[in-house]
PDB file of C-alpha atoms in Angstrom:
ATOM      1  CA  GLN W 271      -0.666 -91.778  -7.756  1.00  0.00           C
ATOM      2  CA  LYS W 272      -2.514 -93.314  -4.681  1.00  0.00           C
ATOM      3  CA  GLU W 273      -0.849 -91.507  -1.621  1.00  0.00           C
ATOM      4  CA  VAL W 274      -1.248 -91.538   2.265  1.00  0.00           C
ATOM      5  CA  GLU W 275      -0.018 -88.153   3.666  1.00  0.00           C
ATOM      6  CA  GLN W 276       1.198 -87.719   7.200  1.00  0.00           C
ATOM      7  CA  ASN W 277       2.799 -84.859   9.030  1.00  0.00           C
ATOM      8  CA  SER W 278       6.434 -86.073   9.463  1.00  0.00           C
ATOM      9  CA  GLY W 279       6.530 -84.490  12.747  1.00  0.00           C
ATOM     10  CA  PRO W 280       8.265 -84.550  15.257  1.00  0.00           C
ATOM     11  CA  LEU W 281       5.207 -84.176  17.516  1.00  0.00           C
ATOM     12  CA  SER W 282       6.155 -83.515  20.922  1.00  0.00           C
ATOM     13  CA  VAL W 283       3.570 -83.901  23.825  1.00  0.00           C
ATOM     14  CA  PRO W 284       3.942 -83.883  27.525  1.00  0.00           C
ATOM     15  CA  GLU W 285       3.354 -87.043  29.697  1.00  0.00           C
ATOM     16  CA  GLY W 286      -0.414 -87.565  30.357  1.00  0.00           C
ATOM     17  CA  ALA W 287      -1.499 -85.224  27.479  1.00  0.00           C
ATOM     18  CA  ILE W 288      -3.305 -86.312  24.244  1.00  0.00           C
ATOM     19  CA  ALA W 289      -1.283 -87.141  21.259  1.00  0.00           C
ATOM     20  CA  SER W 290      -3.408 -86.360  17.922  1.00  0.00           C
ATOM     21  CA  LEU W 291      -1.977 -87.782  14.743  1.00  0.00           C
ATOM     22  CA  ASN W 292      -3.828 -87.220  11.612  1.00  0.00           C
ATOM     23  CA  CYS W 293      -3.451 -88.944   7.978  1.00  0.00           C
ATOM     24  CA  THR W 294      -5.208 -88.017   4.683  1.00  0.00           C
ATOM     25  CA  TYR W 295      -5.521 -90.348   1.683  1.00  0.00           C
ATOM     26  CA  SER W 296      -6.012 -89.956  -2.021  1.00  0.00           C
ATOM     27  CA  ASP W 297      -7.762 -93.202  -2.785  1.00  0.00           C
ATOM     28  CA  ARG W 298     -11.428 -92.924  -2.189  1.00  0.00           C
ATOM     29  CA  GLY W 299     -11.495 -96.754  -2.868  1.00  0.00           C
ATOM     30  CA  SER W 300      -9.711 -97.534   0.151  1.00  0.00           C
ATOM     31  CA  GLN W 301     -12.080 -99.702   2.131  1.00  0.00           C
ATOM     32  CA  SER W 302      -9.910-100.201   5.433  1.00  0.00           C
ATOM     33  CA  PHE W 303      -7.361 -98.211   7.587  1.00  0.00           C
ATOM     34  CA  PHE W 304      -4.803 -99.279   9.859  1.00  0.00           C
ATOM     35  CA  TRP W 305      -2.393 -97.527  12.363  1.00  0.00           C
ATOM     36  CA  TYR W 306       1.075 -99.199  13.007  1.00  0.00           C
ATOM     37  CA  ARG W 307       3.642 -98.226  15.554  1.00  0.00           C
ATOM     38  CA  GLN W 308       7.166 -98.635  14.713  1.00  0.00           C
ATOM     39  CA  TYR W 309       9.912 -98.195  17.422  1.00  0.00           C
ATOM     40  CA  SER W 310      13.371 -97.269  16.360  1.00  0.00           C
ATOM     41  CA  GLY W 311      15.165-100.163  14.937  1.00  0.00           C
ATOM     42  CA  LYS W 312      12.120-102.495  15.256  1.00  0.00           C
ATOM     43  CA  SER W 313       9.525-103.480  12.676  1.00  0.00           C
ATOM     44  CA  PRO W 314       6.047-102.164  12.631  1.00  0.00           C
ATOM     45  CA  GLU W 315       3.192-103.372  14.939  1.00  0.00           C
ATOM     46  CA  LEU W 316      -0.404-103.040  14.420  1.00  0.00           C
ATOM     47  CA  ILE W 317      -2.388-101.023  16.931  1.00  0.00           C
ATOM     48  CA  MET W 318      -5.614-100.169  15.332  1.00  0.00           C
ATOM     49  CA  SER W 319      -7.797-100.920  12.468  1.00  0.00           C
ATOM     50  CA  ILE W 320     -10.936 -99.177  11.370  1.00  0.00           C
ATOM     51  CA  TYR W 321     -13.049-100.159   8.573  1.00  0.00           C
ATOM     52  CA  SER W 322     -16.318 -97.674   8.897  1.00  0.00           C
ATOM     53  CA  ASN W 323     -16.913 -93.987   9.476  1.00  0.00           C
ATOM     54  CA  GLY W 324     -16.929 -92.933  13.179  1.00  0.00           C
ATOM     55  CA  ASP W 325     -14.693 -93.670  16.246  1.00  0.00           C
ATOM     56  CA  LYS W 326     -13.121 -96.972  17.248  1.00  0.00           C
ATOM     57  CA  GLU W 327     -11.638 -97.243  20.905  1.00  0.00           C
ATOM     58  CA  ASP W 328      -9.118 -99.557  22.289  1.00  0.00           C
ATOM     59  CA  GLY W 329      -7.816 -98.644  25.689  1.00  0.00           C
ATOM     60  CA  ARG W 330      -5.991 -95.421  25.322  1.00  0.00           C
ATOM     61  CA  PHE W 331      -6.055 -95.390  21.696  1.00  0.00           C
ATOM     62  CA  THR W 332      -9.014 -94.032  19.548  1.00  0.00           C
ATOM     63  CA  ALA W 333      -9.138 -94.221  15.638  1.00  0.00           C
ATOM     64  CA  GLN W 334     -11.329 -91.832  13.865  1.00  0.00           C
ATOM     65  CA  LEU W 335     -12.313 -92.323   9.979  1.00  0.00           C
ATOM     66  CA  ASN W 336     -14.180 -89.829   7.938  1.00  0.00           C
ATOM     67  CA  LYS W 337     -14.544 -91.228   4.311  1.00  0.00           C
ATOM     68  CA  ALA W 338     -16.160 -88.203   3.058  1.00  0.00           C
ATOM     69  CA  SER W 339     -13.115 -86.033   3.916  1.00  0.00           C
ATOM     70  CA  GLN W 340     -10.677 -88.966   3.287  1.00  0.00           C
ATOM     71  CA  TYR W 341      -9.187 -88.487   6.802  1.00  0.00           C
ATOM     72  CA  VAL W 342      -8.040 -90.754   9.390  1.00  0.00           C
ATOM     73  CA  SER W 343      -6.650 -89.977  12.991  1.00  0.00           C
ATOM     74  CA  LEU W 344      -5.320 -91.377  15.909  1.00  0.00           C
ATOM     75  CA  LEU W 345      -5.793 -89.879  19.488  1.00  0.00           C
ATOM     76  CA  ILE W 346      -3.380 -91.400  22.351  1.00  0.00           C
ATOM     77  CA  ARG W 347      -4.805 -90.595  25.608  1.00  0.00           C
ATOM     78  CA  ASP W 348      -2.689 -90.083  28.773  1.00  0.00           C
ATOM     79  CA  SER W 349       0.449 -90.373  26.633  1.00  0.00           C
ATOM     80  CA  GLN W 350       3.458 -92.250  28.136  1.00  0.00           C
ATOM     81  CA  PRO W 351       7.047 -91.818  27.162  1.00  0.00           C
ATOM     82  CA  SER W 352       6.841 -95.549  25.992  1.00  0.00           C
ATOM     83  CA  ASP W 353       4.285 -94.348  23.412  1.00  0.00           C
ATOM     84  CA  SER W 354       7.477 -92.483  21.476  1.00  0.00           C
ATOM     85  CA  ALA W 355       7.770 -94.047  18.197  1.00  0.00           C
ATOM     86  CA  THR W 356       6.766 -93.300  14.572  1.00  0.00           C
ATOM     87  CA  TYR W 357       3.190 -94.107  13.893  1.00  0.00           C
ATOM     88  CA  LEU W 358       2.272 -95.163  10.415  1.00  0.00           C
ATOM     89  CA  CYS W 359      -1.274 -94.821   8.566  1.00  0.00           C
ATOM     90  CA  ALA W 360      -1.990 -96.985   5.960  1.00  0.00           C
ATOM     91  CA  GLY W 361      -5.009 -97.538   3.773  1.00  0.00           C
ATOM     92  CA  SER W 362      -5.954-100.487   1.620  1.00  0.00           C
ATOM     93  CA  GLY W 363      -5.035-100.424  -1.821  1.00  0.00           C
ATOM     94  CA  SER W 364      -6.790-102.266  -4.779  1.00  0.00           C
ATOM     95  CA  GLN W 365      -3.936-104.883  -5.183  1.00  0.00           C
ATOM     96  CA  GLY W 366      -4.482-106.455  -1.660  1.00  0.00           C
ATOM     97  CA  ASN W 367      -1.559-104.131  -0.626  1.00  0.00           C
ATOM     98  CA  LEU W 368      -1.410-101.460   1.908  1.00  0.00           C
ATOM     99  CA  ILE W 369      -0.625 -97.727   1.024  1.00  0.00           C
ATOM    100  CA  PHE W 370       1.686 -96.442   3.637  1.00  0.00           C
ATOM    101  CA  GLY W 371       2.321 -92.846   4.814  1.00  0.00           C
ATOM    102  CA  LYS W 372       5.869 -91.810   5.671  1.00  0.00           C
ATOM    103  CA  GLY W 373       4.961 -91.817   9.239  1.00  0.00           C
ATOM    104  CA  THR W 374       4.678 -89.263  12.164  1.00  0.00           C
ATOM    105  CA  LYS W 375       7.233 -89.226  14.967  1.00  0.00           C
ATOM    106  CA  LEU W 376       5.904 -88.746  18.356  1.00  0.00           C
ATOM    107  CA  SER W 377       7.989 -87.789  21.327  1.00  0.00           C
ATOM    108  CA  VAL W 378       6.356 -88.029  24.686  1.00  0.00           C
ATOM    109  CA  LYS W 379       8.432 -85.909  27.066  1.00  0.00           C
ATOM    110  CA  PRO W 380       8.159 -86.789  30.886  1.00  0.00           C
TER     111      PRO W 380
ATOM    112  CA  GLY V  41      -3.103-114.490  16.875  1.00  0.00           C
ATOM    113  CA  ALA V  42      -1.520-113.224  13.634  1.00  0.00           C
ATOM    114  CA  VAL V  43       1.990-113.902  14.157  1.00  0.00           C
ATOM    115  CA  VAL V  44       4.646-113.810  11.479  1.00  0.00           C
ATOM    116  CA  SER V  45       7.945-115.415  12.296  1.00  0.00           C
ATOM    117  CA  GLN V  46      11.306-114.177  10.485  1.00  0.00           C
ATOM    118  CA  HIS V  47      14.637-115.562  10.367  1.00  0.00           C
ATOM    119  CA  PRO V  48      17.309-114.702  10.594  1.00  0.00           C
ATOM    120  CA  SER V  49      17.072-111.732  12.850  1.00  0.00           C
ATOM    121  CA  ARG V  50      20.619-110.675  11.844  1.00  0.00           C
ATOM    122  CA  VAL V  51      23.143-111.475   9.257  1.00  0.00           C
ATOM    123  CA  ILE V  52      26.841-110.266   8.702  1.00  0.00           C
ATOM    124  CA  CYS V  53      28.356-111.777   5.741  1.00  0.00           C
ATOM    125  CA  LYS V  54      31.196-110.979   3.276  1.00  0.00           C
ATOM    126  CA  SER V  55      30.516-109.312  -0.294  1.00  0.00           C
ATOM    127  CA  GLY V  56      29.574-111.937  -3.046  1.00  0.00           C
ATOM    128  CA  THR V  57      27.614-114.025  -0.584  1.00  0.00           C
ATOM    129  CA  SER V  58      23.825-115.127  -1.181  1.00  0.00           C
ATOM    130  CA  VAL V  59      21.547-114.611   1.933  1.00  0.00           C
ATOM    131  CA  LYS V  60      18.113-116.213   2.267  1.00  0.00           C
ATOM    132  CA  ILE V  61      15.421-114.848   4.698  1.00  0.00           C
ATOM    133  CA  GLU V  62      12.491-116.895   5.630  1.00  0.00           C
ATOM    134  CA  CYS V  63       9.166-115.509   6.286  1.00  0.00           C
ATOM    135  CA  ARG V  64       6.360-117.824   8.074  1.00  0.00           C
ATOM    136  CA  SER V  65       2.904-117.093   9.069  1.00  0.00           C
ATOM    137  CA  LEU V  66       2.453-119.325  12.009  1.00  0.00           C
ATOM    138  CA  ASP V  67      -1.339-119.204  13.014  1.00  0.00           C
ATOM    139  CA  PHE V  68      -3.192-118.181   9.626  1.00  0.00           C
ATOM    140  CA  GLN V  69      -2.719-118.933   5.884  1.00  0.00           C
ATOM    141  CA  ALA V  70      -1.141-115.757   4.203  1.00  0.00           C
ATOM    142  CA  THR V  71      -2.894-115.317   0.716  1.00  0.00           C
ATOM    143  CA  THR V  72      -0.053-112.613   0.105  1.00  0.00           C
ATOM    144  CA  MET V  73       3.168-111.733   1.651  1.00  0.00           C
ATOM    145  CA  PHE V  74       5.013-108.708   1.281  1.00  0.00           C
ATOM    146  CA  TRP V  75       8.795-107.712   1.460  1.00  0.00           C
ATOM    147  CA  TYR V  76       9.908-104.404   2.455  1.00  0.00           C
ATOM    148  CA  ARG V  77      13.350-102.758   2.950  1.00  0.00           C
ATOM    149  CA  GLN V  78      14.116 -99.845   5.323  1.00  0.00           C
ATOM    150  CA  PHE V  79      17.294 -97.841   5.548  1.00  0.00           C
ATOM    151  CA  PRO V  80      18.085 -95.810   8.510  1.00  0.00           C
ATOM    152  CA  LYS V  81      15.916 -92.931   9.463  1.00  0.00           C
ATOM    153  CA  GLN V  82      13.971 -93.583   6.322  1.00  0.00           C
ATOM    154  CA  SER V  83      10.521 -95.035   5.471  1.00  0.00           C
ATOM    155  CA  LEU V  84       9.561 -98.452   4.588  1.00  0.00           C
ATOM    156  CA  MET V  85      10.045 -99.250   0.896  1.00  0.00           C
ATOM    157  CA  LEU V  86       7.850-102.018  -0.629  1.00  0.00           C
ATOM    158  CA  MET V  87      10.182-104.167  -2.641  1.00  0.00           C
ATOM    159  CA  ALA V  88       7.928-106.895  -3.883  1.00  0.00           C
ATOM    160  CA  THR V  89       4.660-108.682  -3.400  1.00  0.00           C
ATOM    161  CA  SER V  90       4.138-112.348  -3.463  1.00  0.00           C
ATOM    162  CA  ASN V  91       1.120-114.458  -3.801  1.00  0.00           C
ATOM    163  CA  GLU V  92       1.465-118.335  -3.123  1.00  0.00           C
ATOM    164  CA  GLY V  93       2.195-120.246  -6.299  1.00  0.00           C
ATOM    165  CA  SER V  94       2.498-117.088  -8.263  1.00  0.00           C
ATOM    166  CA  LYS V  95       5.580-114.999  -9.531  1.00  0.00           C
ATOM    167  CA  ALA V  96       6.318-112.366  -7.392  1.00  0.00           C
ATOM    168  CA  THR V  97       5.602-108.655  -8.309  1.00  0.00           C
ATOM    169  CA  TYR V  98       8.329-106.478  -7.999  1.00  0.00           C
ATOM    170  CA  GLU V  99       8.262-102.495  -7.489  1.00  0.00           C
ATOM    171  CA  GLN V 100       9.745-100.202 -10.106  1.00  0.00           C
ATOM    172  CA  GLY V 101      13.564-100.200  -9.613  1.00  0.00           C
ATOM    173  CA  VAL V 102      13.713-103.404  -7.596  1.00  0.00           C
ATOM    174  CA  GLU V 103      15.933-106.167  -9.665  1.00  0.00           C
ATOM    175  CA  LYS V 104      14.098-109.402  -9.549  1.00  0.00           C
ATOM    176  CA  ASP V 105      17.309-111.331 -10.389  1.00  0.00           C
ATOM    177  CA  LYS V 106      19.066-109.745  -7.236  1.00  0.00           C
ATOM    178  CA  PHE V 107      16.083-110.140  -4.926  1.00  0.00           C
ATOM    179  CA  LEU V 108      14.657-113.624  -5.565  1.00  0.00           C
ATOM    180  CA  ILE V 109      11.386-114.320  -4.089  1.00  0.00           C
ATOM    181  CA  ASN V 110       9.658-117.713  -3.546  1.00  0.00           C
ATOM    182  CA  HIS V 111       6.210-118.301  -2.136  1.00  0.00           C
ATOM    183  CA  ALA V 112       5.884-122.166  -1.921  1.00  0.00           C
ATOM    184  CA  SER V 113       3.129-122.361   0.430  1.00  0.00           C
ATOM    185  CA  LEU V 114       0.310-120.303   2.134  1.00  0.00           C
ATOM    186  CA  THR V 115       2.712-119.984   5.274  1.00  0.00           C
ATOM    187  CA  LEU V 116       6.085-119.704   3.954  1.00  0.00           C
ATOM    188  CA  SER V 117       7.839-116.988   1.711  1.00  0.00           C
ATOM    189  CA  THR V 118      11.542-116.579   1.464  1.00  0.00           C
ATOM    190  CA  LEU V 119      13.642-113.698   0.028  1.00  0.00           C
ATOM    191  CA  THR V 120      17.189-114.361  -1.375  1.00  0.00           C
ATOM    192  CA  VAL V 121      19.423-111.766  -1.862  1.00  0.00           C
ATOM    193  CA  THR V 122      21.924-112.814  -4.336  1.00  0.00           C
ATOM    194  CA  SER V 123      25.642-111.854  -4.585  1.00  0.00           C
ATOM    195  CA  ALA V 124      25.121-109.281  -1.774  1.00  0.00           C
ATOM    196  CA  HIS V 125      27.175-106.200  -1.928  1.00  0.00           C
ATOM    197  CA  PRO V 126      27.792-103.693   0.862  1.00  0.00           C
ATOM    198  CA  GLU V 127      24.816-101.242  -0.789  1.00  0.00           C
ATOM    199  CA  ASP V 128      22.517-104.260   0.100  1.00  0.00           C
ATOM    200  CA  SER V 129      23.043-103.600   3.754  1.00  0.00           C
ATOM    201  CA  SER V 130      19.598-102.628   5.174  1.00  0.00           C
ATOM    202  CA  PHE V 131      16.767-103.838   7.326  1.00  0.00           C
ATOM    203  CA  TYR V 132      14.595-106.229   5.516  1.00  0.00           C
ATOM    204  CA  ILE V 133      10.929-107.012   6.967  1.00  0.00           C
ATOM    205  CA  CYS V 134       8.263-109.210   5.776  1.00  0.00           C
ATOM    206  CA  SER V 135       4.694-108.855   6.265  1.00  0.00           C
ATOM    207  CA  ALA V 136       1.553-111.204   5.631  1.00  0.00           C
ATOM    208  CA  THR V 137      -1.972-110.925   5.119  1.00  0.00           C
ATOM    209  CA  ASP V 138      -5.026-113.211   5.098  1.00  0.00           C
ATOM    210  CA  GLY V 139      -7.116-111.153   2.475  1.00  0.00           C
ATOM    211  CA  TYR V 140      -8.040-108.114   0.739  1.00  0.00           C
ATOM    212  CA  ASN V 141      -8.651-104.934   2.950  1.00  0.00           C
ATOM    213  CA  GLN V 142      -7.130-106.871   6.075  1.00  0.00           C
ATOM    214  CA  PRO V 143      -4.207-105.563   7.900  1.00  0.00           C
ATOM    215  CA  GLN V 144      -0.824-106.778   7.316  1.00  0.00           C
ATOM    216  CA  HIS V 145       1.236-108.536  10.022  1.00  0.00           C
ATOM    217  CA  PHE V 146       4.869-107.941  10.174  1.00  0.00           C
ATOM    218  CA  GLY V 147       7.862-110.218  10.966  1.00  0.00           C
ATOM    219  CA  ASP V 148      10.457-108.899  13.341  1.00  0.00           C
ATOM    220  CA  GLY V 149      12.935-107.927  10.372  1.00  0.00           C
ATOM    221  CA  THR V 150      16.321-109.108   9.492  1.00  0.00           C
ATOM    222  CA  ARG V 151      19.243-106.930   9.667  1.00  0.00           C
ATOM    223  CA  LEU V 152      21.621-107.367   6.936  1.00  0.00           C
ATOM    224  CA  SER V 153      25.138-106.256   6.950  1.00  0.00           C
ATOM    225  CA  ILE V 154      27.526-107.018   3.796  1.00  0.00           C
ATOM    226  CA  LEU V 155      31.075-106.385   4.834  1.00  0.00           C
TER     227      LEU V 155
END
């Protein structure tokens, strides 16, 4: 069974801090990875894509991929209360699908 | 770019009614579309995968005669919940992708309430 594992949280950080979200995956054949943000009662929204080892930065977000360790992470700098949401990690599957983790709930306290 | 439109956003109807939900990719051709269901405080559950012009592939435990999927073009997929019952009440979300190893782009979801 191909899986993506995430700590369900909740992860609580103070406003202005760095939030670190982590994800591991079991399928070594996964080529691409994605982070989605889902606010309560809303559908997921793509925030980062990463395809190769290393870091990828976009504004306050940095995604990190280590294929040897089968590990993906998302760092959110200068966290804001509006970042409070569930963050879903996903890896590409062999059928053109994505394999989603169950999500980590992030709470940013003012 | 990569906008997926899903309609309706909310449906409230009586038990026994059939409900059709549309999912359109507005600015790209979607080789594959996906249908998910999400119950409150639970994770996304993939229901089925559909490719244009092909029969949908349903996940284990999802009744294909209950949840009819049509993917007639590269920009449109529909999900019909036939003879809906209160236990079918949920948040239904579609997504679309334009290729392997590419992200899925989600519609805004349809909140279905069956009375």
